[in-house]
């Protein structure tokens, strides 16, 4: 029975069947076969299940119920399978579609593509890496064959049509076959880099290189290689694209070359906007030549109008506006600009005008060229033209040009002056006729030169003669040359230089040279002046000539030579000495070293010159010049002419030059003459001196001797001249003489010394000889001059004196011995007398004292006083005897000298004296006395006596001062004792040191008068001196010296 | 009462649903909406088959079969669209 469920199942069944039928109908649809079967299975299963449910729910049968339960499990599986298969089919289809698209793209791509397999290359490189190769570049450099091997390991899988077309290959096989030719050597470096990039793990590589087509054309290509992402491990799928950039490279090269041409060309390209100030839109690099950078213009920092010279800017703007308004497309200007550093440069500007569609000017295009140098050249050319014209006008030479018919076309001022024709007179006339003056020889010469110039040859500078308008000849140097335009001559230029003056100067120079040469000859004064007169006659054609010496100090003129021109020609004339004549004022300047030129208006002028000229009064033109030497006038030259105005200043200067040349020569001649006189005097002295004179050459041979020398040695003069000098020396003194000779040669001064000469007969003669070395003018030793005097007699007298002296000495010794003996006897006598006198004196004193002491009452007071006087005198006589004994002992006492410090002795003495005078106010100053060599006891006695005197004679002073010191004078030590006592009169100083000499009364100052005598004796025994300096009432100073003896002595 | 094969079928169907949803964008069959709608109804039927064993057996069974019928109709419609009207002339 059919219910709703079975009905639904039936509907399902029918729908499934319908679907199945539709599926069957569209079997050939593009749906995948497998999917179609699976959908059919799904629909079949749907049919089966619905059919089973229908018959089950319809109650017809449940036979398929179990089968249905199992089969319906396939239902989701079939659906899943359907979708899976569909998707897989879809993926396969996509892949196929992709492959088809890729293939289509690959084949149809306009870019040449390669599909390659690098797997073998990778294995090879892996092998290298495994073998330890870390730096593939180094390895490939060391093994170049490895690169070729890698190329061969590449498998070209495919190439597209663009590749075949690019490489001009007919087929892929042909391309692969010619692969090495395509890559060539150029690509090997790129391929090396490519391998290194891959070796280092990169998967992409780009480079630009060159390939060659199979037809051989060079191709610039950009190669881009990449490994397909799925093949990074194996490199089995590598794509290579090659972009042909040949045209780009060629374009770039062309652009580069064009740019190079522009940058290397002198022009600068500008593109200005047609706006205020002309802002620059485009400028070439060459603008840097003006110091600006393109960036400055392009950025607008600098406008073109900014660099145009301010003086030209307004003109340029005006011209630009005018050209723009005129409608022209281009125009040309020249103006200046200022460079960056402020220099003005001239520019040549070719400007093109760019207009918009509406005809309005939008831009200017300028091609700018620096023409400063050209402008400079134009200016210089103009200046040179003006310069040449000025030269032509101002040239002192005659410069003329003529056409090929020899007709004058240029005639400058120099030509007018030289030939006397004005320009109007000369132009158009034939030059050969004009200035040859009818001289056939000159005309022939000029004609031959014209022919030579017509042949294109120049005429070198040649001296010749041409003629002035007045017919006078003129010496000229002619230079002529054709004026060429290319190789064709269209005229002649000739230069005539007036050499008249030069000729004259040459003659003057020749005379001066000859005179200078002649003045060097050994001439006498008169000969020299005669030659001078001859040359002056040549130069000045004088009528009279005179030469006087002049003594500036005495103001005397001494005539040397004079000549005059009588009717029969030149001759010498006698003239009077006019030294005493007062020089007229007009030529007084001559003696002050100035030349004088006098031109008389007429003969017989009373100008006082006649006595200074000659007897004739006809002189009209006169020159007076001083002959100078060392700024002094030593002579005067007079040159007179009877022709009025004969001499000019130039002649005077020339004569002064001659006089100046004569000055040194005259001085030399005078010096030679003076030398001759001197030599004569010397010869006289040499010959007549009483001494023997020897002149010895440096070769030790006698050059000259005087007669006295020959007589002294017994030779003749002829024998001695040339004789060795040592031959006259005694052989005993030859060695010593050589030493003296060497000393003289060394320049030493030797005082006169004695020498023994050896006469010809062998006898020796004592001489006193003075030797000196004489030098020549160059300062070199010339000879030795020896003057010897015979001292035989003197020697004899000296021997006699010596003998007498010896005898006298002997007598003195004998007498001295006698005196010493007598002195000793006297001293002994004095001693014994003194000694023996003391006993009676003591007796007199003693008995007198007894009388006074013991018999005072018996002796009247007057007698006592006499006794006391007796006693005092006895005592005084005793002291005198004591001192006399002491003084006497000094003569016999042996001195024991040694070095000692006098200061210590002084201190000892002072200690004793101060004790005696301790109640007195005495200031004592003791200097640090230097040590001396003396007998201590004696020196102590000296100081005791001197200091005792000082104390004694200062007793009247309230503030006594005693100074003990020393002085150093002339290396000598002077000891002194000085006091401010009563002093003494220096008139009695010579008596001071005598025995018993006193300058004061006995009652005034005690003493015996022996103290200073003792001091003197002690000092004398020490080889010293003693003296005193005093002033009465002011004090006295006693000085003494002692024997100086060095410590080392 | 729930039968094991119905549960297994439901689970397989859900697994398929996940597969379909995961590859939905690649399923670019013509009129895929009809096809997928038919499958979704079928899957719903499989769910109802399981559910009817738990409750509302009669009702859910009717709905289940209704879904089956609708699914079959949608399948037929898809076949008509794919193989009938368009694919016949190709």
mmCIF file of C-alpha atoms in Angstrom, chain A residues 493-827:
data_model
loop_
_atom_site.group_PDB
_atom_site.id
_atom_site.type_symbol
_atom_site.label_atom_id
_atom_site.label_comp_id
_atom_site.label_asym_id
_atom_site.label_seq_id
_atom_site.Cartn_x
_atom_site.Cartn_y
_atom_site.Cartn_z
ATOM 1 C CA UNK A 493 109.667 96.626 -49.712
ATOM 2 C CA UNK A 494 113.059 98.188 -49.275
ATOM 3 C CA UNK A 495 114.732 99.682 -46.224
ATOM 4 C CA UNK A 496 117.549 102.205 -46.556
ATOM 5 C CA UNK A 497 119.548 102.866 -43.416
ATOM 6 C CA UNK A 498 121.787 105.900 -43.341
ATOM 7 C CA UNK A 499 125.182 104.704 -42.177
ATOM 8 C CA UNK A 500 127.135 107.906 -42.712
ATOM 9 C CA UNK A 501 127.413 108.447 -39.004
ATOM 10 C CA UNK A 502 128.235 104.826 -38.474
ATOM 11 C CA UNK A 503 131.015 105.038 -41.007
ATOM 12 C CA UNK A 504 132.381 108.001 -39.198
ATOM 13 C CA UNK A 505 132.068 106.244 -35.877
ATOM 14 C CA UNK A 506 133.848 103.222 -37.309
ATOM 15 C CA UNK A 507 136.671 105.404 -38.458
ATOM 16 C CA UNK A 508 136.841 107.007 -35.040
ATOM 17 C CA UNK A 509 136.755 103.654 -33.327
ATOM 18 C CA UNK A 510 139.480 102.388 -35.595
ATOM 19 C CA UNK A 511 141.641 105.359 -34.752
ATOM 20 C CA UNK A 512 140.929 104.967 -31.062
ATOM 21 C CA UNK A 513 141.798 101.287 -31.202
ATOM 22 C CA UNK A 514 144.990 101.948 -33.049
ATOM 23 C CA UNK A 515 145.879 104.707 -30.601
ATOM 24 C CA UNK A 516 145.114 102.427 -27.670
ATOM 25 C CA UNK A 517 147.366 99.784 -29.175
ATOM 26 C CA UNK A 518 150.166 102.227 -29.809
ATOM 27 C CA UNK A 519 149.923 103.663 -26.319
ATOM 28 C CA UNK A 520 150.783 100.254 -24.924
ATOM 29 C CA UNK A 521 154.158 100.355 -26.683
ATOM 30 C CA UNK A 522 157.223 101.495 -24.720
ATOM 31 C CA UNK A 523 157.355 105.039 -25.980
ATOM 32 C CA UNK A 524 159.062 108.132 -24.807
ATOM 33 C CA UNK A 525 156.850 110.981 -23.824
ATOM 34 C CA UNK A 526 157.556 112.914 -26.981
ATOM 35 C CA UNK A 527 157.021 109.927 -29.270
ATOM 36 C CA UNK A 528 153.746 109.236 -27.577
ATOM 37 C CA UNK A 529 152.553 112.790 -28.075
ATOM 38 C CA UNK A 530 153.664 112.790 -31.720
ATOM 39 C CA UNK A 531 151.593 109.714 -32.414
ATOM 40 C CA UNK A 532 148.687 111.328 -30.623
ATOM 41 C CA UNK A 533 149.032 114.353 -32.881
ATOM 42 C CA UNK A 534 148.955 112.144 -35.981
ATOM 43 C CA UNK A 535 145.685 110.515 -34.928
ATOM 44 C CA UNK A 536 144.126 113.809 -33.928
ATOM 45 C CA UNK A 537 144.989 115.160 -37.334
ATOM 46 C CA UNK A 538 143.147 112.226 -38.942
ATOM 47 C CA UNK A 539 140.080 112.795 -36.847
ATOM 48 C CA UNK A 540 139.913 116.521 -36.486
ATOM 49 C CA UNK A 541 141.952 117.845 -39.408
ATOM 50 C CA UNK A 542 143.384 120.434 -37.085
ATOM 51 C CA UNK A 543 145.560 123.252 -38.233
ATOM 52 C CA UNK A 544 147.556 123.336 -35.049
ATOM 53 C CA UNK A 545 148.151 120.994 -32.166
ATOM 54 C CA UNK A 546 149.853 121.378 -28.840
ATOM 55 C CA UNK A 547 150.468 119.157 -25.833
ATOM 56 C CA UNK A 548 151.587 120.550 -22.492
ATOM 57 C CA UNK A 549 152.274 118.757 -19.255
ATOM 58 C CA UNK A 550 150.603 120.362 -16.329
ATOM 59 C CA UNK A 551 151.751 120.365 -12.745
ATOM 60 C CA UNK A 552 148.653 120.894 -10.733
ATOM 61 C CA UNK A 553 150.484 121.608 -7.496
ATOM 62 C CA UNK A 554 152.814 124.209 -8.933
ATOM 63 C CA UNK A 555 150.428 125.421 -11.642
ATOM 64 C CA UNK A 556 153.186 125.047 -14.246
ATOM 65 C CA UNK A 557 152.752 124.001 -17.840
ATOM 66 C CA UNK A 558 155.637 122.228 -19.546
ATOM 67 C CA UNK A 559 155.385 122.158 -23.353
ATOM 68 C CA UNK A 560 156.058 118.744 -24.810
ATOM 69 C CA UNK A 561 155.141 119.013 -28.463
ATOM 70 C CA UNK A 562 153.429 121.366 -30.865
ATOM 71 C CA UNK A 563 152.804 121.518 -34.587
ATOM 72 C CA UNK A 564 151.267 124.002 -36.916
ATOM 73 C CA UNK A 565 150.135 124.171 -40.506
ATOM 74 C CA UNK A 566 152.279 126.483 -42.502
ATOM 75 C CA UNK A 567 151.851 126.594 -46.223
ATOM 76 C CA UNK A 568 153.984 123.514 -46.884
ATOM 77 C CA UNK A 569 152.142 121.261 -44.457
ATOM 78 C CA UNK A 570 152.428 120.069 -40.914
ATOM 79 C CA UNK A 571 155.597 120.515 -38.989
ATOM 80 C CA UNK A 572 156.720 120.792 -35.436
ATOM 81 C CA UNK A 573 157.179 124.265 -34.126
ATOM 82 C CA UNK A 574 159.089 125.645 -31.191
ATOM 83 C CA UNK A 575 156.985 127.340 -28.669
ATOM 84 C CA UNK A 576 157.805 129.325 -25.630
ATOM 85 C CA UNK A 577 157.076 128.137 -22.190
ATOM 86 C CA UNK A 578 154.178 130.122 -21.018
ATOM 87 C CA UNK A 579 153.970 128.591 -17.618
ATOM 88 C CA UNK A 580 153.978 131.912 -15.963
ATOM 89 C CA UNK A 581 151.162 133.247 -18.149
ATOM 90 C CA UNK A 582 147.917 133.685 -16.400
ATOM 91 C CA UNK A 583 145.375 131.290 -17.895
ATOM 92 C CA UNK A 584 142.389 133.118 -19.286
ATOM 93 C CA UNK A 585 139.118 132.506 -17.624
ATOM 94 C CA UNK A 586 137.724 130.783 -20.719
ATOM 95 C CA UNK A 587 140.043 127.791 -20.484
ATOM 96 C CA UNK A 588 140.730 127.810 -16.762
ATOM 97 C CA UNK A 589 138.151 125.052 -16.517
ATOM 98 C CA UNK A 590 140.543 122.767 -18.417
ATOM 99 C CA UNK A 591 142.782 122.605 -15.411
ATOM 100 C CA UNK A 592 139.767 121.697 -13.364
ATOM 101 C CA UNK A 593 139.317 118.614 -15.544
ATOM 102 C CA UNK A 594 136.709 119.976 -17.924
ATOM 103 C CA UNK A 595 136.984 120.149 -21.722
ATOM 104 C CA UNK A 596 136.437 123.490 -23.397
ATOM 105 C CA UNK A 597 135.196 124.209 -26.916
ATOM 106 C CA UNK A 598 135.712 127.729 -28.266
ATOM 107 C CA UNK A 599 134.401 128.991 -31.568
ATOM 108 C CA UNK A 600 135.519 132.490 -32.405
ATOM 109 C CA UNK A 601 133.272 134.739 -34.340
ATOM 110 C CA UNK A 602 136.223 136.280 -36.146
ATOM 111 C CA UNK A 603 139.999 136.456 -36.124
ATOM 112 C CA UNK A 604 141.936 138.498 -33.675
ATOM 113 C CA UNK A 605 139.448 138.477 -30.908
ATOM 114 C CA UNK A 606 141.009 139.766 -27.763
ATOM 115 C CA UNK A 607 139.973 136.914 -25.633
ATOM 116 C CA UNK A 608 143.389 136.249 -24.244
ATOM 117 C CA UNK A 609 143.653 132.880 -25.925
ATOM 118 C CA UNK A 610 146.456 133.734 -28.308
ATOM 119 C CA UNK A 611 149.302 133.099 -25.887
ATOM 120 C CA UNK A 612 147.641 129.762 -25.199
ATOM 121 C CA UNK A 613 147.349 128.872 -28.832
ATOM 122 C CA UNK A 614 150.169 129.706 -31.122
ATOM 123 C CA UNK A 615 151.731 132.718 -32.604
ATOM 124 C CA UNK A 616 149.020 132.809 -35.196
ATOM 125 C CA UNK A 617 145.807 134.480 -34.256
ATOM 126 C CA UNK A 618 143.897 132.737 -37.022
ATOM 127 C CA UNK A 619 142.430 130.016 -34.836
ATOM 128 C CA UNK A 620 138.637 130.083 -35.159
ATOM 129 C CA UNK A 621 137.600 126.787 -33.701
ATOM 130 C CA UNK A 622 139.507 125.488 -30.685
ATOM 131 C CA UNK A 623 139.299 122.542 -28.355
ATOM 132 C CA UNK A 624 141.093 122.376 -25.029
ATOM 133 C CA UNK A 625 140.854 119.099 -23.152
ATOM 134 C CA UNK A 626 142.534 117.914 -19.974
ATOM 135 C CA UNK A 627 144.502 114.670 -19.883
ATOM 136 C CA UNK A 628 143.298 113.167 -16.643
ATOM 137 C CA UNK A 629 144.773 110.578 -14.362
ATOM 138 C CA UNK A 630 143.273 109.687 -11.054
ATOM 139 C CA UNK A 631 140.903 112.641 -11.191
ATOM 140 C CA UNK A 632 143.753 115.071 -11.738
ATOM 141 C CA UNK A 633 144.703 117.088 -14.814
ATOM 142 C CA UNK A 634 148.237 116.071 -15.750
ATOM 143 C CA UNK A 635 148.400 117.531 -19.248
ATOM 144 C CA UNK A 636 146.424 119.636 -21.725
ATOM 145 C CA UNK A 637 145.750 118.984 -25.414
ATOM 146 C CA UNK A 638 145.077 121.977 -27.674
ATOM 147 C CA UNK A 639 143.558 121.394 -31.090
ATOM 148 C CA UNK A 640 142.868 124.391 -33.243
ATOM 149 C CA UNK A 641 141.310 124.827 -36.637
ATOM 150 C CA UNK A 642 141.335 127.891 -38.788
ATOM 151 C CA UNK A 643 137.941 126.975 -40.171
ATOM 152 C CA UNK A 644 135.099 128.684 -38.348
ATOM 153 C CA UNK A 645 132.751 126.292 -36.538
ATOM 154 C CA UNK A 646 134.931 123.346 -37.429
ATOM 155 C CA UNK A 647 134.420 121.572 -34.129
ATOM 156 C CA UNK A 648 131.233 120.598 -32.413
ATOM 157 C CA UNK A 649 130.462 119.203 -29.018
ATOM 158 C CA UNK A 650 130.754 115.699 -30.445
ATOM 159 C CA UNK A 651 134.329 116.434 -31.536
ATOM 160 C CA UNK A 652 135.103 117.741 -28.103
ATOM 161 C CA UNK A 653 133.779 114.551 -26.512
ATOM 162 C CA UNK A 654 135.819 112.465 -28.935
ATOM 163 C CA UNK A 655 138.960 114.423 -28.152
ATOM 164 C CA UNK A 656 138.217 113.982 -24.448
ATOM 165 C CA UNK A 657 137.950 110.216 -25.017
ATOM 166 C CA UNK A 658 141.345 110.302 -26.687
ATOM 167 C CA UNK A 659 142.708 112.363 -23.825
ATOM 168 C CA UNK A 660 141.256 109.888 -21.340
ATOM 169 C CA UNK A 661 142.998 107.088 -23.221
ATOM 170 C CA UNK A 662 146.203 109.031 -23.032
ATOM 171 C CA UNK A 663 145.895 109.665 -19.298
ATOM 172 C CA UNK A 664 146.948 106.209 -18.061
ATOM 173 C CA UNK A 665 149.544 105.913 -20.825
ATOM 174 C CA UNK A 666 150.979 109.308 -19.964
ATOM 175 C CA UNK A 667 151.040 108.399 -16.295
ATOM 176 C CA UNK A 668 152.767 105.149 -17.188
ATOM 177 C CA UNK A 669 155.318 106.896 -19.351
ATOM 178 C CA UNK A 670 155.963 109.407 -16.608
ATOM 179 C CA UNK A 671 156.210 106.609 -14.083
ATOM 180 C CA UNK A 672 158.642 104.731 -16.322
ATOM 181 C CA UNK A 673 160.743 107.791 -16.702
ATOM 182 C CA UNK A 674 160.606 108.349 -12.959
ATOM 183 C CA UNK A 675 161.528 104.722 -12.508
ATOM 184 C CA UNK A 676 164.442 105.097 -14.810
ATOM 185 C CA UNK A 677 165.574 108.057 -12.780
ATOM 186 C CA UNK A 678 165.069 106.126 -9.578
ATOM 187 C CA UNK A 679 166.895 103.142 -10.957
ATOM 188 C CA UNK A 680 169.706 105.396 -11.953
ATOM 189 C CA UNK A 681 169.901 106.769 -8.432
ATOM 190 C CA UNK A 682 169.750 103.282 -7.027
ATOM 191 C CA UNK A 683 172.476 102.157 -9.368
ATOM 192 C CA UNK A 684 174.623 105.017 -8.222
ATOM 193 C CA UNK A 685 173.992 104.053 -4.619
ATOM 194 C CA UNK A 686 174.599 100.388 -5.428
ATOM 195 C CA UNK A 687 177.837 101.114 -7.123
ATOM 196 C CA UNK A 688 179.227 103.645 -4.731
ATOM 197 C CA UNK A 689 178.174 102.430 -1.326
ATOM 198 C CA UNK A 690 180.911 101.463 1.123
ATOM 199 C CA UNK A 691 179.138 98.217 1.883
ATOM 200 C CA UNK A 692 179.221 95.085 -0.199
ATOM 201 C CA UNK A 693 175.815 94.476 -1.798
ATOM 202 C CA UNK A 694 174.774 91.039 -3.023
ATOM 203 C CA UNK A 695 171.632 90.338 -5.034
ATOM 204 C CA UNK A 696 170.892 86.627 -4.779
ATOM 205 C CA UNK A 697 168.289 84.969 -6.936
ATOM 206 C CA UNK A 698 165.831 82.405 -5.697
ATOM 207 C CA UNK A 699 168.091 79.750 -7.176
ATOM 208 C CA UNK A 700 170.808 80.819 -4.699
ATOM 209 C CA UNK A 701 172.984 82.266 -7.416
ATOM 210 C CA UNK A 702 174.289 85.783 -7.310
ATOM 211 C CA UNK A 703 172.409 87.980 -9.733
ATOM 212 C CA UNK A 704 174.406 91.107 -9.096
ATOM 213 C CA UNK A 705 177.088 92.423 -6.767
ATOM 214 C CA UNK A 706 178.697 95.807 -6.508
ATOM 215 C CA UNK A 707 182.364 96.539 -6.901
ATOM 216 C CA UNK A 708 182.772 96.722 -3.130
ATOM 217 C CA UNK A 709 181.607 93.148 -2.805
ATOM 218 C CA UNK A 710 183.973 91.994 -5.524
ATOM 219 C CA UNK A 711 186.822 93.821 -3.843
ATOM 220 C CA UNK A 712 185.933 92.428 -0.452
ATOM 221 C CA UNK A 713 186.019 88.845 -1.667
ATOM 222 C CA UNK A 714 188.819 89.129 -4.182
ATOM 223 C CA UNK A 715 186.742 88.278 -7.247
ATOM 224 C CA UNK A 716 186.019 90.231 -10.359
ATOM 225 C CA UNK A 717 182.443 91.329 -11.039
ATOM 226 C CA UNK A 718 182.141 88.911 -13.944
ATOM 227 C CA UNK A 719 183.283 86.050 -11.763
ATOM 228 C CA UNK A 720 180.749 86.769 -9.078
ATOM 229 C CA UNK A 721 177.660 87.210 -11.224
ATOM 230 C CA UNK A 722 176.092 83.752 -11.543
ATOM 231 C CA UNK A 723 178.268 82.296 -8.811
ATOM 232 C CA UNK A 724 176.512 80.196 -6.102
ATOM 233 C CA UNK A 725 175.956 82.391 -3.086
ATOM 234 C CA UNK A 726 177.147 79.723 -0.680
ATOM 235 C CA UNK A 727 180.597 79.976 -2.237
ATOM 236 C CA UNK A 728 181.219 83.247 -0.421
ATOM 237 C CA UNK A 729 180.120 81.818 2.939
ATOM 238 C CA UNK A 730 182.640 80.172 5.227
ATOM 239 C CA UNK A 731 182.020 76.421 5.161
ATOM 240 C CA UNK A 732 181.903 76.493 8.964
ATOM 241 C CA UNK A 733 178.840 78.679 8.856
ATOM 242 C CA UNK A 734 177.177 77.257 5.797
ATOM 243 C CA UNK A 735 174.547 75.304 7.788
ATOM 244 C CA UNK A 736 173.767 78.291 9.983
ATOM 245 C CA UNK A 737 173.586 80.495 6.896
ATOM 246 C CA UNK A 738 171.047 78.145 5.310
ATOM 247 C CA UNK A 739 168.835 78.447 8.392
ATOM 248 C CA UNK A 740 168.989 82.205 8.142
ATOM 249 C CA UNK A 741 168.179 82.016 4.466
ATOM 250 C CA UNK A 742 165.147 79.849 5.099
ATOM 251 C CA UNK A 743 163.991 82.229 7.810
ATOM 252 C CA UNK A 744 164.261 85.134 5.388
ATOM 253 C CA UNK A 745 162.358 83.214 2.735
ATOM 254 C CA UNK A 746 159.697 82.491 5.347
ATOM 255 C CA UNK A 747 159.213 86.214 5.673
ATOM 256 C CA UNK A 748 160.920 86.664 9.034
ATOM 257 C CA UNK A 749 162.727 89.891 9.829
ATOM 258 C CA UNK A 750 166.339 89.250 10.717
ATOM 259 C CA UNK A 751 168.362 91.895 12.503
ATOM 260 C CA UNK A 752 171.887 92.372 11.287
ATOM 261 C CA UNK A 753 174.067 89.461 12.255
ATOM 262 C CA UNK A 754 177.692 88.508 11.863
ATOM 263 C CA UNK A 755 178.957 86.051 9.354
ATOM 264 C CA UNK A 756 182.265 84.819 8.093
ATOM 265 C CA UNK A 757 182.823 85.291 4.372
ATOM 266 C CA UNK A 758 185.336 83.263 2.495
ATOM 267 C CA UNK A 759 187.510 85.181 0.113
ATOM 268 C CA UNK A 760 188.682 83.807 -3.199
ATOM 269 C CA UNK A 761 192.105 83.185 -1.619
ATOM 270 C CA UNK A 762 190.453 81.199 1.183
ATOM 271 C CA UNK A 763 190.911 83.789 3.900
ATOM 272 C CA UNK A 764 187.899 84.356 6.116
ATOM 273 C CA UNK A 765 186.548 87.826 6.660
ATOM 274 C CA UNK A 766 184.084 88.719 9.458
ATOM 275 C CA UNK A 767 181.210 90.788 8.166
ATOM 276 C CA UNK A 768 178.025 92.205 9.603
ATOM 277 C CA UNK A 769 175.306 91.404 7.206
ATOM 278 C CA UNK A 770 171.707 92.575 6.769
ATOM 279 C CA UNK A 771 169.526 90.311 4.677
ATOM 280 C CA UNK A 772 166.072 91.119 3.317
ATOM 281 C CA UNK A 773 163.690 89.485 0.889
ATOM 282 C CA UNK A 774 162.529 91.635 -2.008
ATOM 283 C CA UNK A 775 159.175 90.941 -3.618
ATOM 284 C CA UNK A 776 158.095 91.589 -7.147
ATOM 285 C CA UNK A 777 155.000 93.548 -8.188
ATOM 286 C CA UNK A 778 152.844 90.454 -7.802
ATOM 287 C CA UNK A 779 153.985 89.964 -4.241
ATOM 288 C CA UNK A 780 156.087 86.910 -5.032
ATOM 289 C CA UNK A 781 159.659 86.703 -3.674
ATOM 290 C CA UNK A 782 161.996 88.083 -6.347
ATOM 291 C CA UNK A 783 165.441 88.007 -4.833
ATOM 292 C CA UNK A 784 167.401 88.318 -1.596
ATOM 293 C CA UNK A 785 169.301 91.477 -1.017
ATOM 294 C CA UNK A 786 172.293 91.217 1.351
ATOM 295 C CA UNK A 787 174.380 94.172 2.508
ATOM 296 C CA UNK A 788 177.608 93.150 4.154
ATOM 297 C CA UNK A 789 180.090 95.354 5.987
ATOM 298 C CA UNK A 790 183.659 94.308 6.695
ATOM 299 C CA UNK A 791 183.997 94.260 10.481
ATOM 300 C CA UNK A 792 187.546 92.953 10.694
ATOM 301 C CA UNK A 793 188.783 96.092 12.415
ATOM 302 C CA UNK A 794 185.791 96.218 14.686
ATOM 303 C CA UNK A 795 186.387 92.625 15.645
ATOM 304 C CA UNK A 796 189.952 93.450 16.473
ATOM 305 C CA UNK A 797 188.846 96.358 18.661
ATOM 306 C CA UNK A 798 186.253 94.206 20.362
ATOM 307 C CA UNK A 799 188.915 91.611 21.134
ATOM 308 C CA UNK A 800 191.055 94.329 22.674
ATOM 309 C CA UNK A 801 188.136 95.569 24.761
ATOM 310 C CA UNK A 802 187.364 92.032 25.848
ATOM 311 C CA UNK A 803 190.954 91.539 26.928
ATOM 312 C CA UNK A 804 190.947 94.806 28.876
ATOM 313 C CA UNK A 805 187.637 93.895 30.502
ATOM 314 C CA UNK A 806 188.984 90.547 31.602
ATOM 315 C CA UNK A 807 191.998 92.240 33.103
ATOM 316 C CA UNK A 808 189.785 94.780 34.847
ATOM 317 C CA UNK A 809 187.541 92.069 36.148
ATOM 318 C CA UNK A 810 190.517 90.288 37.586
ATOM 319 C CA UNK A 811 191.568 93.474 39.297
ATOM 320 C CA UNK A 812 188.099 94.067 40.656
ATOM 321 C CA UNK A 813 187.998 90.601 42.109
ATOM 322 C CA UNK A 814 191.304 91.084 43.761
ATOM 323 C CA UNK A 815 190.258 94.468 45.111
ATOM 324 C CA UNK A 816 186.917 93.115 46.280
ATOM 325 C CA UNK A 817 188.661 90.345 48.160
ATOM 326 C CA UNK A 818 190.909 92.925 49.746
ATOM 327 C CA UNK A 819 187.930 95.093 50.641
ATOM 328 C CA UNK A 820 186.018 92.157 52.075
ATOM 329 C CA UNK A 821 188.991 91.210 54.190
ATOM 330 C CA UNK A 822 189.384 94.801 55.336
ATOM 331 C CA UNK A 823 185.641 95.015 56.020
ATOM 332 C CA UNK A 824 185.754 91.875 58.068
ATOM 333 C CA UNK A 825 188.705 93.196 60.006
ATOM 334 C CA UNK A 826 186.816 96.475 60.470
ATOM 335 C CA UNK A 827 183.701 94.653 61.666
#
